[in-house]
Amino acid sequence: MLLKITFLGTSGTIPSVERNPSAILIQFEGERILFDCGEGTQRQMMIAKVGFRNLNNIFITHMHTDHFIGCFGLIETMSLNERREKLTFYTPNATFLEKLFKTFGYQYLDFPIEVVELKDGDIVKFKNFKILAFETDHIIPSLGYALIENERRGKFNRKRAEELGIPPGPLYAKLVRGESITINGKTITPDMVIGKPRKGRKIVYTGDTRPCKRTLEVAMNADVLIHDASFSSELQEWAVESKHSTAREAAEIAKKAKVKKLVLTHISARYSKDPLPLLNEAKEIFENTIIAEDFLSFEVKYPD
Ligand SMILES: [Zn+2]
Ligand SMILES: [Zn+2]
């Protein structure tokens, strides 16, 4: 199943010529999910040639404007495009967002908007995956999100099936569906030919945060960790004060959590053109690190 990440905005608080404020689009088969929706996200979607259809769920990490102010323009465009499907927002502060939506008269639109407040440990279920919200450490209430794919069934052991005398064809399909079969009076159960369920893929996005224990726990063995790396270590004090992370700190979390790939984002304007200092200090600790760029897009493949 296709699992693809597209970075629509990778700047820190202030946008730059190269970078738009935070927004990440994740495509899981036909489903599109947006994580954060900074100013101008809808235009970034147009440039990336990502349609607004099948986008029904937007997860906001926290209510700093560089993470959600783009949702108003997006909603109004959707309305002019005669959208009818419900659009759901998830946020650590529903009251605030609901008030703004009411102020703008969005209760009169032709499609319903739902605002759901999430807290640490809450799970939103989809057909093939779930989103887990986890508390992060920022100036205001703030959540990170993990997209966790459902377990996949184990591998079918064809050799074992042949040894058991099962002819290839519909009987294989039955076993794969979880049904037992009978061959020469002998019952064969699925577990005799199908391996243990395999873990699904996992993508974790922190939003703005200091390095924290919760991120470490949730990111354990993740395929991709997308972490705040606003500054280099030279500005460590400023990172602590503004409750962001340095590239080095993000790399330390990635290493401890044994993730497969680290993507640094929320890049401060001072490194916008040349983020090499961030990349270099992160790579000293965690080799498989890249810096997010606007419109960077890649597939997350199955490990096996
Ligand atoms: Zn921010
Ligand atoms: Zn923030």
mmCIF file of C-alpha atoms and ligand atoms in Angstrom:
data_model
loop_
_atom_site.group_PDB
_atom_site.id
_atom_site.type_symbol
_atom_site.label_atom_id
_atom_site.label_comp_id
_atom_site.label_asym_id
_atom_site.label_seq_id
_atom_site.Cartn_x
_atom_site.Cartn_y
_atom_site.Cartn_z
ATOM 1 C CA MET A 1 0.000 0.000 0.000
ATOM 2 C CA LEU A 2 1.252 3.439 -0.944
ATOM 3 C CA LEU A 3 2.507 5.562 1.951
ATOM 4 C CA LYS A 4 3.970 8.867 0.851
ATOM 5 C CA ILE A 5 5.141 11.999 2.671
ATOM 6 C CA THR A 6 5.152 15.407 0.978
ATOM 7 C CA PHE A 7 6.559 18.436 2.769
ATOM 8 C CA LEU A 8 4.498 21.503 1.920
ATOM 9 C CA GLY A 9 6.100 23.861 4.433
ATOM 10 C CA THR A 10 9.402 23.498 6.286
ATOM 11 C CA SER A 11 10.200 26.960 7.668
ATOM 12 C CA GLY A 12 10.447 28.000 11.286
ATOM 13 C CA THR A 13 8.108 30.622 12.679
ATOM 14 C CA ILE A 14 8.960 33.095 9.910
ATOM 15 C CA PRO A 15 8.633 31.960 6.298
ATOM 16 C CA SER A 16 11.445 32.609 3.846
ATOM 17 C CA VAL A 17 11.784 32.784 0.073
ATOM 18 C CA GLU A 18 12.648 29.085 0.044
ATOM 19 C CA ARG A 19 10.354 27.813 2.768
ATOM 20 C CA ASN A 20 6.669 28.087 3.661
ATOM 21 C CA PRO A 21 5.409 27.621 7.255
ATOM 22 C CA SER A 22 4.713 24.126 8.551
ATOM 23 C CA ALA A 23 2.549 21.621 6.672
ATOM 24 C CA ILE A 24 3.093 17.970 5.871
ATOM 25 C CA LEU A 25 0.835 15.895 3.667
ATOM 26 C CA ILE A 26 0.701 12.150 4.141
ATOM 27 C CA GLN A 27 -0.909 10.015 1.500
ATOM 28 C CA PHE A 28 -1.989 6.539 2.508
ATOM 29 C CA GLU A 29 -3.483 4.837 -0.563
ATOM 30 C CA GLY A 30 -6.467 7.070 -1.441
ATOM 31 C CA GLU A 31 -6.552 8.892 1.905
ATOM 32 C CA ARG A 32 -4.843 12.255 2.395
ATOM 33 C CA ILE A 33 -4.015 13.648 5.793
ATOM 34 C CA LEU A 34 -2.541 17.009 6.575
ATOM 35 C CA PHE A 35 -0.341 17.601 9.605
ATOM 36 C CA ASP A 36 -0.326 21.333 10.383
ATOM 37 C CA CYS A 37 -1.550 23.925 7.945
ATOM 38 C CA GLY A 38 0.638 27.032 8.015
ATOM 39 C CA GLU A 39 -0.034 30.178 6.020
ATOM 40 C CA GLY A 40 -0.307 29.534 2.278
ATOM 41 C CA THR A 41 -0.608 25.754 2.544
ATOM 42 C CA GLN A 42 -3.356 25.618 -0.081
ATOM 43 C CA ARG A 43 -1.069 27.297 -2.595
ATOM 44 C CA GLN A 44 1.713 24.881 -1.742
ATOM 45 C CA MET A 45 -0.755 22.064 -2.424
ATOM 46 C CA MET A 46 -1.531 23.548 -5.827
ATOM 47 C CA ILE A 47 2.158 23.840 -6.693
ATOM 48 C CA ALA A 48 2.722 20.260 -5.521
ATOM 49 C CA LYS A 49 -0.282 19.253 -7.669
ATOM 50 C CA VAL A 50 -2.061 17.726 -4.708
ATOM 51 C CA GLY A 51 -5.821 18.029 -5.081
ATOM 52 C CA PHE A 52 -8.141 18.950 -2.211
ATOM 53 C CA ARG A 53 -10.243 15.829 -2.725
ATOM 54 C CA ASN A 54 -9.827 12.971 -0.279
ATOM 55 C CA LEU A 55 -8.453 15.432 2.255
ATOM 56 C CA ASN A 56 -10.878 15.021 5.126
ATOM 57 C CA ASN A 57 -8.663 15.158 8.205
ATOM 58 C CA ILE A 58 -6.258 17.853 9.383
ATOM 59 C CA PHE A 59 -4.164 17.358 12.513
ATOM 60 C CA ILE A 60 -2.857 20.565 14.093
ATOM 61 C CA THR A 61 0.057 20.179 16.527
ATOM 62 C CA HIS A 62 -0.557 23.444 18.406
ATOM 63 C CA MET A 63 -2.217 26.795 18.058
ATOM 64 C CA HIS A 64 0.759 28.922 17.024
ATOM 65 C CA THR A 65 -0.185 30.741 13.830
ATOM 66 C CA ASP A 66 2.661 29.259 11.762
ATOM 67 C CA HIS A 67 0.936 25.872 12.216
ATOM 68 C CA PHE A 68 -2.736 26.552 11.542
ATOM 69 C CA ILE A 69 -3.435 29.943 9.934
ATOM 70 C CA GLY A 70 -3.554 28.353 6.470
ATOM 71 C CA CYS A 71 -6.708 26.412 7.294
ATOM 72 C CA PHE A 72 -9.016 29.422 6.771
ATOM 73 C CA GLY A 73 -8.018 30.026 3.171
ATOM 74 C CA LEU A 74 -8.134 26.312 2.514
ATOM 75 C CA ILE A 75 -11.667 26.025 3.927
ATOM 76 C CA GLU A 76 -12.882 28.951 1.836
ATOM 77 C CA THR A 77 -11.394 27.503 -1.353
ATOM 78 C CA MET A 78 -12.984 24.152 -0.572
ATOM 79 C CA SER A 79 -16.299 25.920 -0.108
ATOM 80 C CA LEU A 80 -15.996 27.736 -3.471
ATOM 81 C CA ASN A 81 -15.132 24.352 -5.018
ATOM 82 C CA GLU A 82 -18.545 23.106 -3.806
ATOM 83 C CA ARG A 83 -17.205 20.666 -1.294
ATOM 84 C CA ARG A 84 -19.873 18.628 0.497
ATOM 85 C CA GLU A 85 -17.858 16.150 2.546
ATOM 86 C CA LYS A 86 -17.170 16.704 6.229
ATOM 87 C CA LEU A 87 -13.783 18.153 7.162
ATOM 88 C CA THR A 88 -12.403 17.267 10.581
ATOM 89 C CA PHE A 89 -9.758 19.175 12.511
ATOM 90 C CA TYR A 90 -7.854 17.673 15.425
ATOM 91 C CA THR A 91 -6.136 20.008 17.853
ATOM 92 C CA PRO A 92 -5.048 20.261 21.483
ATOM 93 C CA ASN A 93 -7.347 23.313 21.818
ATOM 94 C CA ALA A 94 -10.758 22.824 20.178
ATOM 95 C CA THR A 95 -12.533 25.746 21.875
ATOM 96 C CA PHE A 96 -10.202 28.294 20.350
ATOM 97 C CA LEU A 97 -10.482 26.928 16.809
ATOM 98 C CA GLU A 98 -14.266 26.491 17.070
ATOM 99 C CA LYS A 99 -14.614 30.135 18.126
ATOM 100 C CA LEU A 100 -12.631 31.313 15.119
ATOM 101 C CA PHE A 101 -14.667 29.138 12.754
ATOM 102 C CA LYS A 102 -17.897 30.572 14.217
ATOM 103 C CA THR A 103 -16.571 34.107 13.926
ATOM 104 C CA PHE A 104 -15.933 33.516 10.229
ATOM 105 C CA GLY A 105 -19.437 32.046 9.781
ATOM 106 C CA TYR A 106 -18.259 28.582 8.818
ATOM 107 C CA GLN A 107 -21.372 27.059 10.408
ATOM 108 C CA TYR A 108 -23.214 28.275 7.276
ATOM 109 C CA LEU A 109 -20.961 26.507 4.772
ATOM 110 C CA ASP A 110 -22.361 23.705 2.612
ATOM 111 C CA PHE A 111 -20.096 21.162 4.275
ATOM 112 C CA PRO A 112 -19.750 20.386 7.962
ATOM 113 C CA ILE A 113 -16.587 21.137 9.879
ATOM 114 C CA GLU A 114 -15.904 19.174 13.015
ATOM 115 C CA VAL A 115 -13.282 20.114 15.576
ATOM 116 C CA VAL A 116 -12.005 17.339 17.821
ATOM 117 C CA GLU A 117 -9.821 18.019 20.825
ATOM 118 C CA LEU A 118 -7.101 15.458 21.440
ATOM 119 C CA LYS A 119 -4.844 14.809 24.391
ATOM 120 C CA ASP A 120 -1.888 12.566 25.070
ATOM 121 C CA GLY A 121 -2.664 8.927 24.260
ATOM 122 C CA ASP A 122 -5.774 9.581 22.162
ATOM 123 C CA ILE A 123 -6.107 7.476 19.041
ATOM 124 C CA VAL A 124 -7.981 8.246 15.822
ATOM 125 C CA LYS A 125 -8.667 5.110 13.800
ATOM 126 C CA PHE A 126 -8.692 4.838 10.015
ATOM 127 C CA LYS A 127 -9.172 1.779 7.833
ATOM 128 C CA ASN A 128 -5.521 0.810 7.421
ATOM 129 C CA PHE A 129 -3.816 2.834 10.133
ATOM 130 C CA LYS A 130 -4.322 4.909 13.261
ATOM 131 C CA ILE A 131 -3.059 8.270 14.440
ATOM 132 C CA LEU A 132 -1.750 8.453 17.985
ATOM 133 C CA ALA A 133 -1.504 11.851 19.663
ATOM 134 C CA PHE A 134 1.303 12.386 22.173
ATOM 135 C CA GLU A 135 2.158 15.315 24.385
ATOM 136 C CA THR A 136 5.243 17.311 23.476
ATOM 137 C CA ASP A 137 7.093 20.081 25.311
ATOM 138 C CA HIS A 138 6.430 23.533 23.846
ATOM 139 C CA ILE A 139 5.370 26.977 25.108
ATOM 140 C CA ILE A 140 1.651 26.224 24.753
ATOM 141 C CA PRO A 141 -0.237 22.880 24.848
ATOM 142 C CA SER A 142 1.174 20.906 21.981
ATOM 143 C CA LEU A 143 0.845 17.440 20.464
ATOM 144 C CA GLY A 144 2.961 15.301 18.202
ATOM 145 C CA TYR A 145 1.341 12.679 15.990
ATOM 146 C CA ALA A 146 2.326 9.157 15.026
ATOM 147 C CA LEU A 147 0.812 7.464 12.001
ATOM 148 C CA ILE A 148 0.884 3.754 12.767
ATOM 149 C CA GLU A 149 -0.074 1.286 10.053
ATOM 150 C CA ASN A 150 -2.137 -1.730 11.106
ATOM 151 C CA GLU A 151 -0.306 -5.037 11.443
ATOM 152 C CA ARG A 152 -0.018 -6.904 8.167
ATOM 153 C CA ARG A 153 -0.682 -10.616 7.985
ATOM 154 C CA GLY A 154 2.342 -12.885 8.056
ATOM 155 C CA LYS A 155 4.042 -14.275 4.972
ATOM 156 C CA PHE A 156 2.507 -17.305 3.270
ATOM 157 C CA ASN A 157 4.992 -20.190 3.454
ATOM 158 C CA ARG A 158 4.569 -21.807 0.029
ATOM 159 C CA LYS A 159 7.210 -24.464 0.708
ATOM 160 C CA ARG A 160 5.449 -25.570 3.880
ATOM 161 C CA ALA A 161 2.114 -25.634 2.010
ATOM 162 C CA GLU A 162 3.603 -27.915 -0.637
ATOM 163 C CA GLU A 163 5.033 -30.206 2.058
ATOM 164 C CA LEU A 164 1.559 -30.469 3.561
ATOM 165 C CA GLY A 165 0.230 -31.499 0.155
ATOM 166 C CA ILE A 166 -1.972 -28.463 -0.441
ATOM 167 C CA PRO A 167 -2.457 -27.852 -4.180
ATOM 168 C CA PRO A 168 -1.904 -24.219 -5.232
ATOM 169 C CA GLY A 169 -5.113 -22.315 -5.940
ATOM 170 C CA PRO A 170 -8.330 -21.618 -4.053
ATOM 171 C CA LEU A 171 -7.211 -23.509 -0.944
ATOM 172 C CA TYR A 172 -4.261 -21.115 -0.551
ATOM 173 C CA ALA A 173 -6.694 -18.214 -0.717
ATOM 174 C CA LYS A 174 -8.888 -19.792 1.952
ATOM 175 C CA LEU A 175 -5.962 -20.117 4.340
ATOM 176 C CA VAL A 176 -4.914 -16.524 3.653
ATOM 177 C CA ARG A 177 -8.460 -15.442 4.538
ATOM 178 C CA GLY A 178 -7.967 -17.141 7.901
ATOM 179 C CA GLU A 179 -10.094 -20.250 7.213
ATOM 180 C CA SER A 180 -9.002 -23.809 7.980
ATOM 181 C CA ILE A 181 -9.066 -26.462 5.246
ATOM 182 C CA THR A 182 -9.153 -30.269 5.149
ATOM 183 C CA ILE A 183 -6.776 -32.295 2.983
ATOM 184 C CA ASN A 184 -6.988 -36.104 2.956
ATOM 185 C CA GLY A 185 -8.973 -36.013 6.193
ATOM 186 C CA LYS A 186 -6.327 -33.830 7.872
ATOM 187 C CA THR A 187 -7.233 -30.350 9.121
ATOM 188 C CA ILE A 188 -4.831 -27.572 8.246
ATOM 189 C CA THR A 189 -5.151 -24.301 10.133
ATOM 190 C CA PRO A 190 -3.843 -20.964 8.759
ATOM 191 C CA ASP A 191 -1.107 -20.676 11.390
ATOM 192 C CA MET A 192 0.495 -23.838 9.938
ATOM 193 C CA VAL A 193 1.377 -22.039 6.702
ATOM 194 C CA ILE A 194 1.206 -18.343 7.563
ATOM 195 C CA GLY A 195 3.888 -16.601 9.614
ATOM 196 C CA LYS A 196 3.395 -14.190 12.476
ATOM 197 C CA PRO A 197 1.724 -10.840 11.716
ATOM 198 C CA ARG A 198 4.234 -8.222 10.604
ATOM 199 C CA LYS A 199 4.436 -4.747 12.083
ATOM 200 C CA GLY A 200 3.136 -1.919 9.943
ATOM 201 C CA ARG A 201 5.082 1.199 9.078
ATOM 202 C CA LYS A 202 5.307 4.143 11.482
ATOM 203 C CA ILE A 203 5.833 7.854 10.829
ATOM 204 C CA VAL A 204 6.213 10.270 13.739
ATOM 205 C CA TYR A 205 5.929 14.062 13.532
ATOM 206 C CA THR A 206 6.772 16.134 16.600
ATOM 207 C CA GLY A 207 5.640 19.643 15.698
ATOM 208 C CA ASP A 208 7.454 22.283 17.795
ATOM 209 C CA THR A 209 9.092 20.797 20.848
ATOM 210 C CA ARG A 210 12.042 20.428 23.154
ATOM 211 C CA PRO A 211 13.455 16.893 23.007
ATOM 212 C CA CYS A 212 11.180 14.900 25.299
ATOM 213 C CA LYS A 213 10.591 11.447 26.758
ATOM 214 C CA ARG A 214 7.221 11.026 25.071
ATOM 215 C CA THR A 215 8.710 11.545 21.610
ATOM 216 C CA LEU A 216 11.380 8.979 22.431
ATOM 217 C CA GLU A 217 8.769 6.424 23.529
ATOM 218 C CA VAL A 218 6.433 6.934 20.592
ATOM 219 C CA ALA A 219 9.220 7.136 17.988
ATOM 220 C CA MET A 220 10.788 3.840 19.067
ATOM 221 C CA ASN A 221 11.696 1.898 15.874
ATOM 222 C CA ALA A 222 9.787 4.341 13.656
ATOM 223 C CA ASP A 223 10.440 4.240 9.920
ATOM 224 C CA VAL A 224 10.560 8.028 9.759
ATOM 225 C CA LEU A 225 10.913 10.612 12.533
ATOM 226 C CA ILE A 226 10.154 14.193 11.492
ATOM 227 C CA HIS A 227 11.565 16.359 14.287
ATOM 228 C CA ASP A 228 11.752 20.058 15.100
ATOM 229 C CA ALA A 229 15.318 21.241 14.402
ATOM 230 C CA SER A 230 14.888 24.989 14.495
ATOM 231 C CA PHE A 231 18.474 25.766 15.435
ATOM 232 C CA SER A 232 22.050 24.529 15.479
ATOM 233 C CA SER A 233 23.805 23.907 18.792
ATOM 234 C CA GLU A 234 25.331 27.379 18.682
ATOM 235 C CA LEU A 235 21.866 28.645 19.601
ATOM 236 C CA GLN A 236 21.216 25.981 22.232
ATOM 237 C CA GLU A 237 20.158 28.553 24.837
ATOM 238 C CA TRP A 238 17.661 30.098 22.481
ATOM 239 C CA ALA A 239 16.312 26.628 21.662
ATOM 240 C CA VAL A 240 15.713 26.010 25.379
ATOM 241 C CA GLU A 241 14.092 29.407 25.907
ATOM 242 C CA SER A 242 11.791 29.208 22.889
ATOM 243 C CA LYS A 243 11.072 25.502 23.521
ATOM 244 C CA HIS A 244 12.396 24.200 20.242
ATOM 245 C CA SER A 245 15.133 21.675 19.485
ATOM 246 C CA THR A 246 18.579 21.861 17.971
ATOM 247 C CA ALA A 247 19.522 19.531 15.111
ATOM 248 C CA ARG A 248 21.870 17.708 17.484
ATOM 249 C CA GLU A 249 19.071 17.125 19.995
ATOM 250 C CA ALA A 250 16.773 15.799 17.264
ATOM 251 C CA ALA A 251 19.540 13.405 16.185
ATOM 252 C CA GLU A 252 20.022 12.206 19.760
ATOM 253 C CA ILE A 253 16.340 11.301 19.971
ATOM 254 C CA ALA A 254 16.522 9.543 16.580
ATOM 255 C CA LYS A 255 19.522 7.505 17.716
ATOM 256 C CA LYS A 256 18.001 6.515 21.066
ATOM 257 C CA ALA A 257 14.686 5.630 19.422
ATOM 258 C CA LYS A 258 16.495 3.542 16.776
ATOM 259 C CA VAL A 259 14.463 5.098 13.977
ATOM 260 C CA LYS A 260 15.336 4.287 10.370
ATOM 261 C CA LYS A 261 15.340 7.836 9.035
ATOM 262 C CA LEU A 262 15.371 11.319 10.574
ATOM 263 C CA VAL A 263 13.961 14.339 8.752
ATOM 264 C CA LEU A 264 14.746 17.752 10.243
ATOM 265 C CA THR A 265 12.153 20.450 9.783
ATOM 266 C CA HIS A 266 10.906 23.833 11.160
ATOM 267 C CA ILE A 267 14.153 25.324 9.861
ATOM 268 C CA SER A 268 14.841 28.808 11.227
ATOM 269 C CA ALA A 269 15.112 31.551 8.585
ATOM 270 C CA ARG A 270 18.825 31.990 9.360
ATOM 271 C CA TYR A 271 19.525 28.505 7.914
ATOM 272 C CA SER A 272 16.839 28.582 5.252
ATOM 273 C CA LYS A 273 19.183 28.840 2.259
ATOM 274 C CA ASP A 274 22.051 26.933 3.776
ATOM 275 C CA PRO A 275 20.916 24.335 6.324
ATOM 276 C CA LEU A 276 24.283 22.520 6.147
ATOM 277 C CA PRO A 277 25.286 23.415 9.743
ATOM 278 C CA LEU A 278 22.112 21.655 10.935
ATOM 279 C CA LEU A 279 22.713 18.608 8.756
ATOM 280 C CA ASN A 280 26.356 18.288 9.743
ATOM 281 C CA GLU A 281 25.783 18.355 13.486
ATOM 282 C CA ALA A 282 22.886 15.913 13.240
ATOM 283 C CA LYS A 283 24.852 13.497 11.055
ATOM 284 C CA GLU A 284 27.652 13.348 13.616
ATOM 285 C CA ILE A 285 25.142 11.572 15.840
ATOM 286 C CA PHE A 286 22.662 9.983 13.451
ATOM 287 C CA GLU A 287 23.848 9.246 9.926
ATOM 288 C CA ASN A 288 20.554 8.704 8.114
ATOM 289 C CA THR A 289 19.403 12.312 8.460
ATOM 290 C CA ILE A 290 18.027 14.632 5.811
ATOM 291 C CA ILE A 291 16.770 18.211 5.899
ATOM 292 C CA ALA A 292 13.192 18.698 4.764
ATOM 293 C CA GLU A 293 12.705 21.035 1.808
ATOM 294 C CA ASP A 294 9.419 22.433 0.544
ATOM 295 C CA PHE A 295 8.001 19.908 -1.959
ATOM 296 C CA LEU A 296 10.358 17.135 -0.894
ATOM 297 C CA SER A 297 8.319 13.992 -1.362
ATOM 298 C CA PHE A 298 9.173 10.353 -0.769
ATOM 299 C CA GLU A 299 7.558 6.986 -0.298
ATOM 300 C CA VAL A 300 7.946 5.030 2.921
ATOM 301 C CA LYS A 301 8.500 1.449 1.803
ATOM 302 C CA TYR A 302 7.937 -1.768 3.722
ATOM 303 C CA PRO A 303 11.142 -2.818 5.452
ATOM 304 C CA ASP A 304 10.947 -6.384 4.052
HETATM 305 ZN ZN ZN B 1 6.297 26.778 14.801
HETATM 306 ZN ZN ZN B 2 5.188 26.863 18.184
#
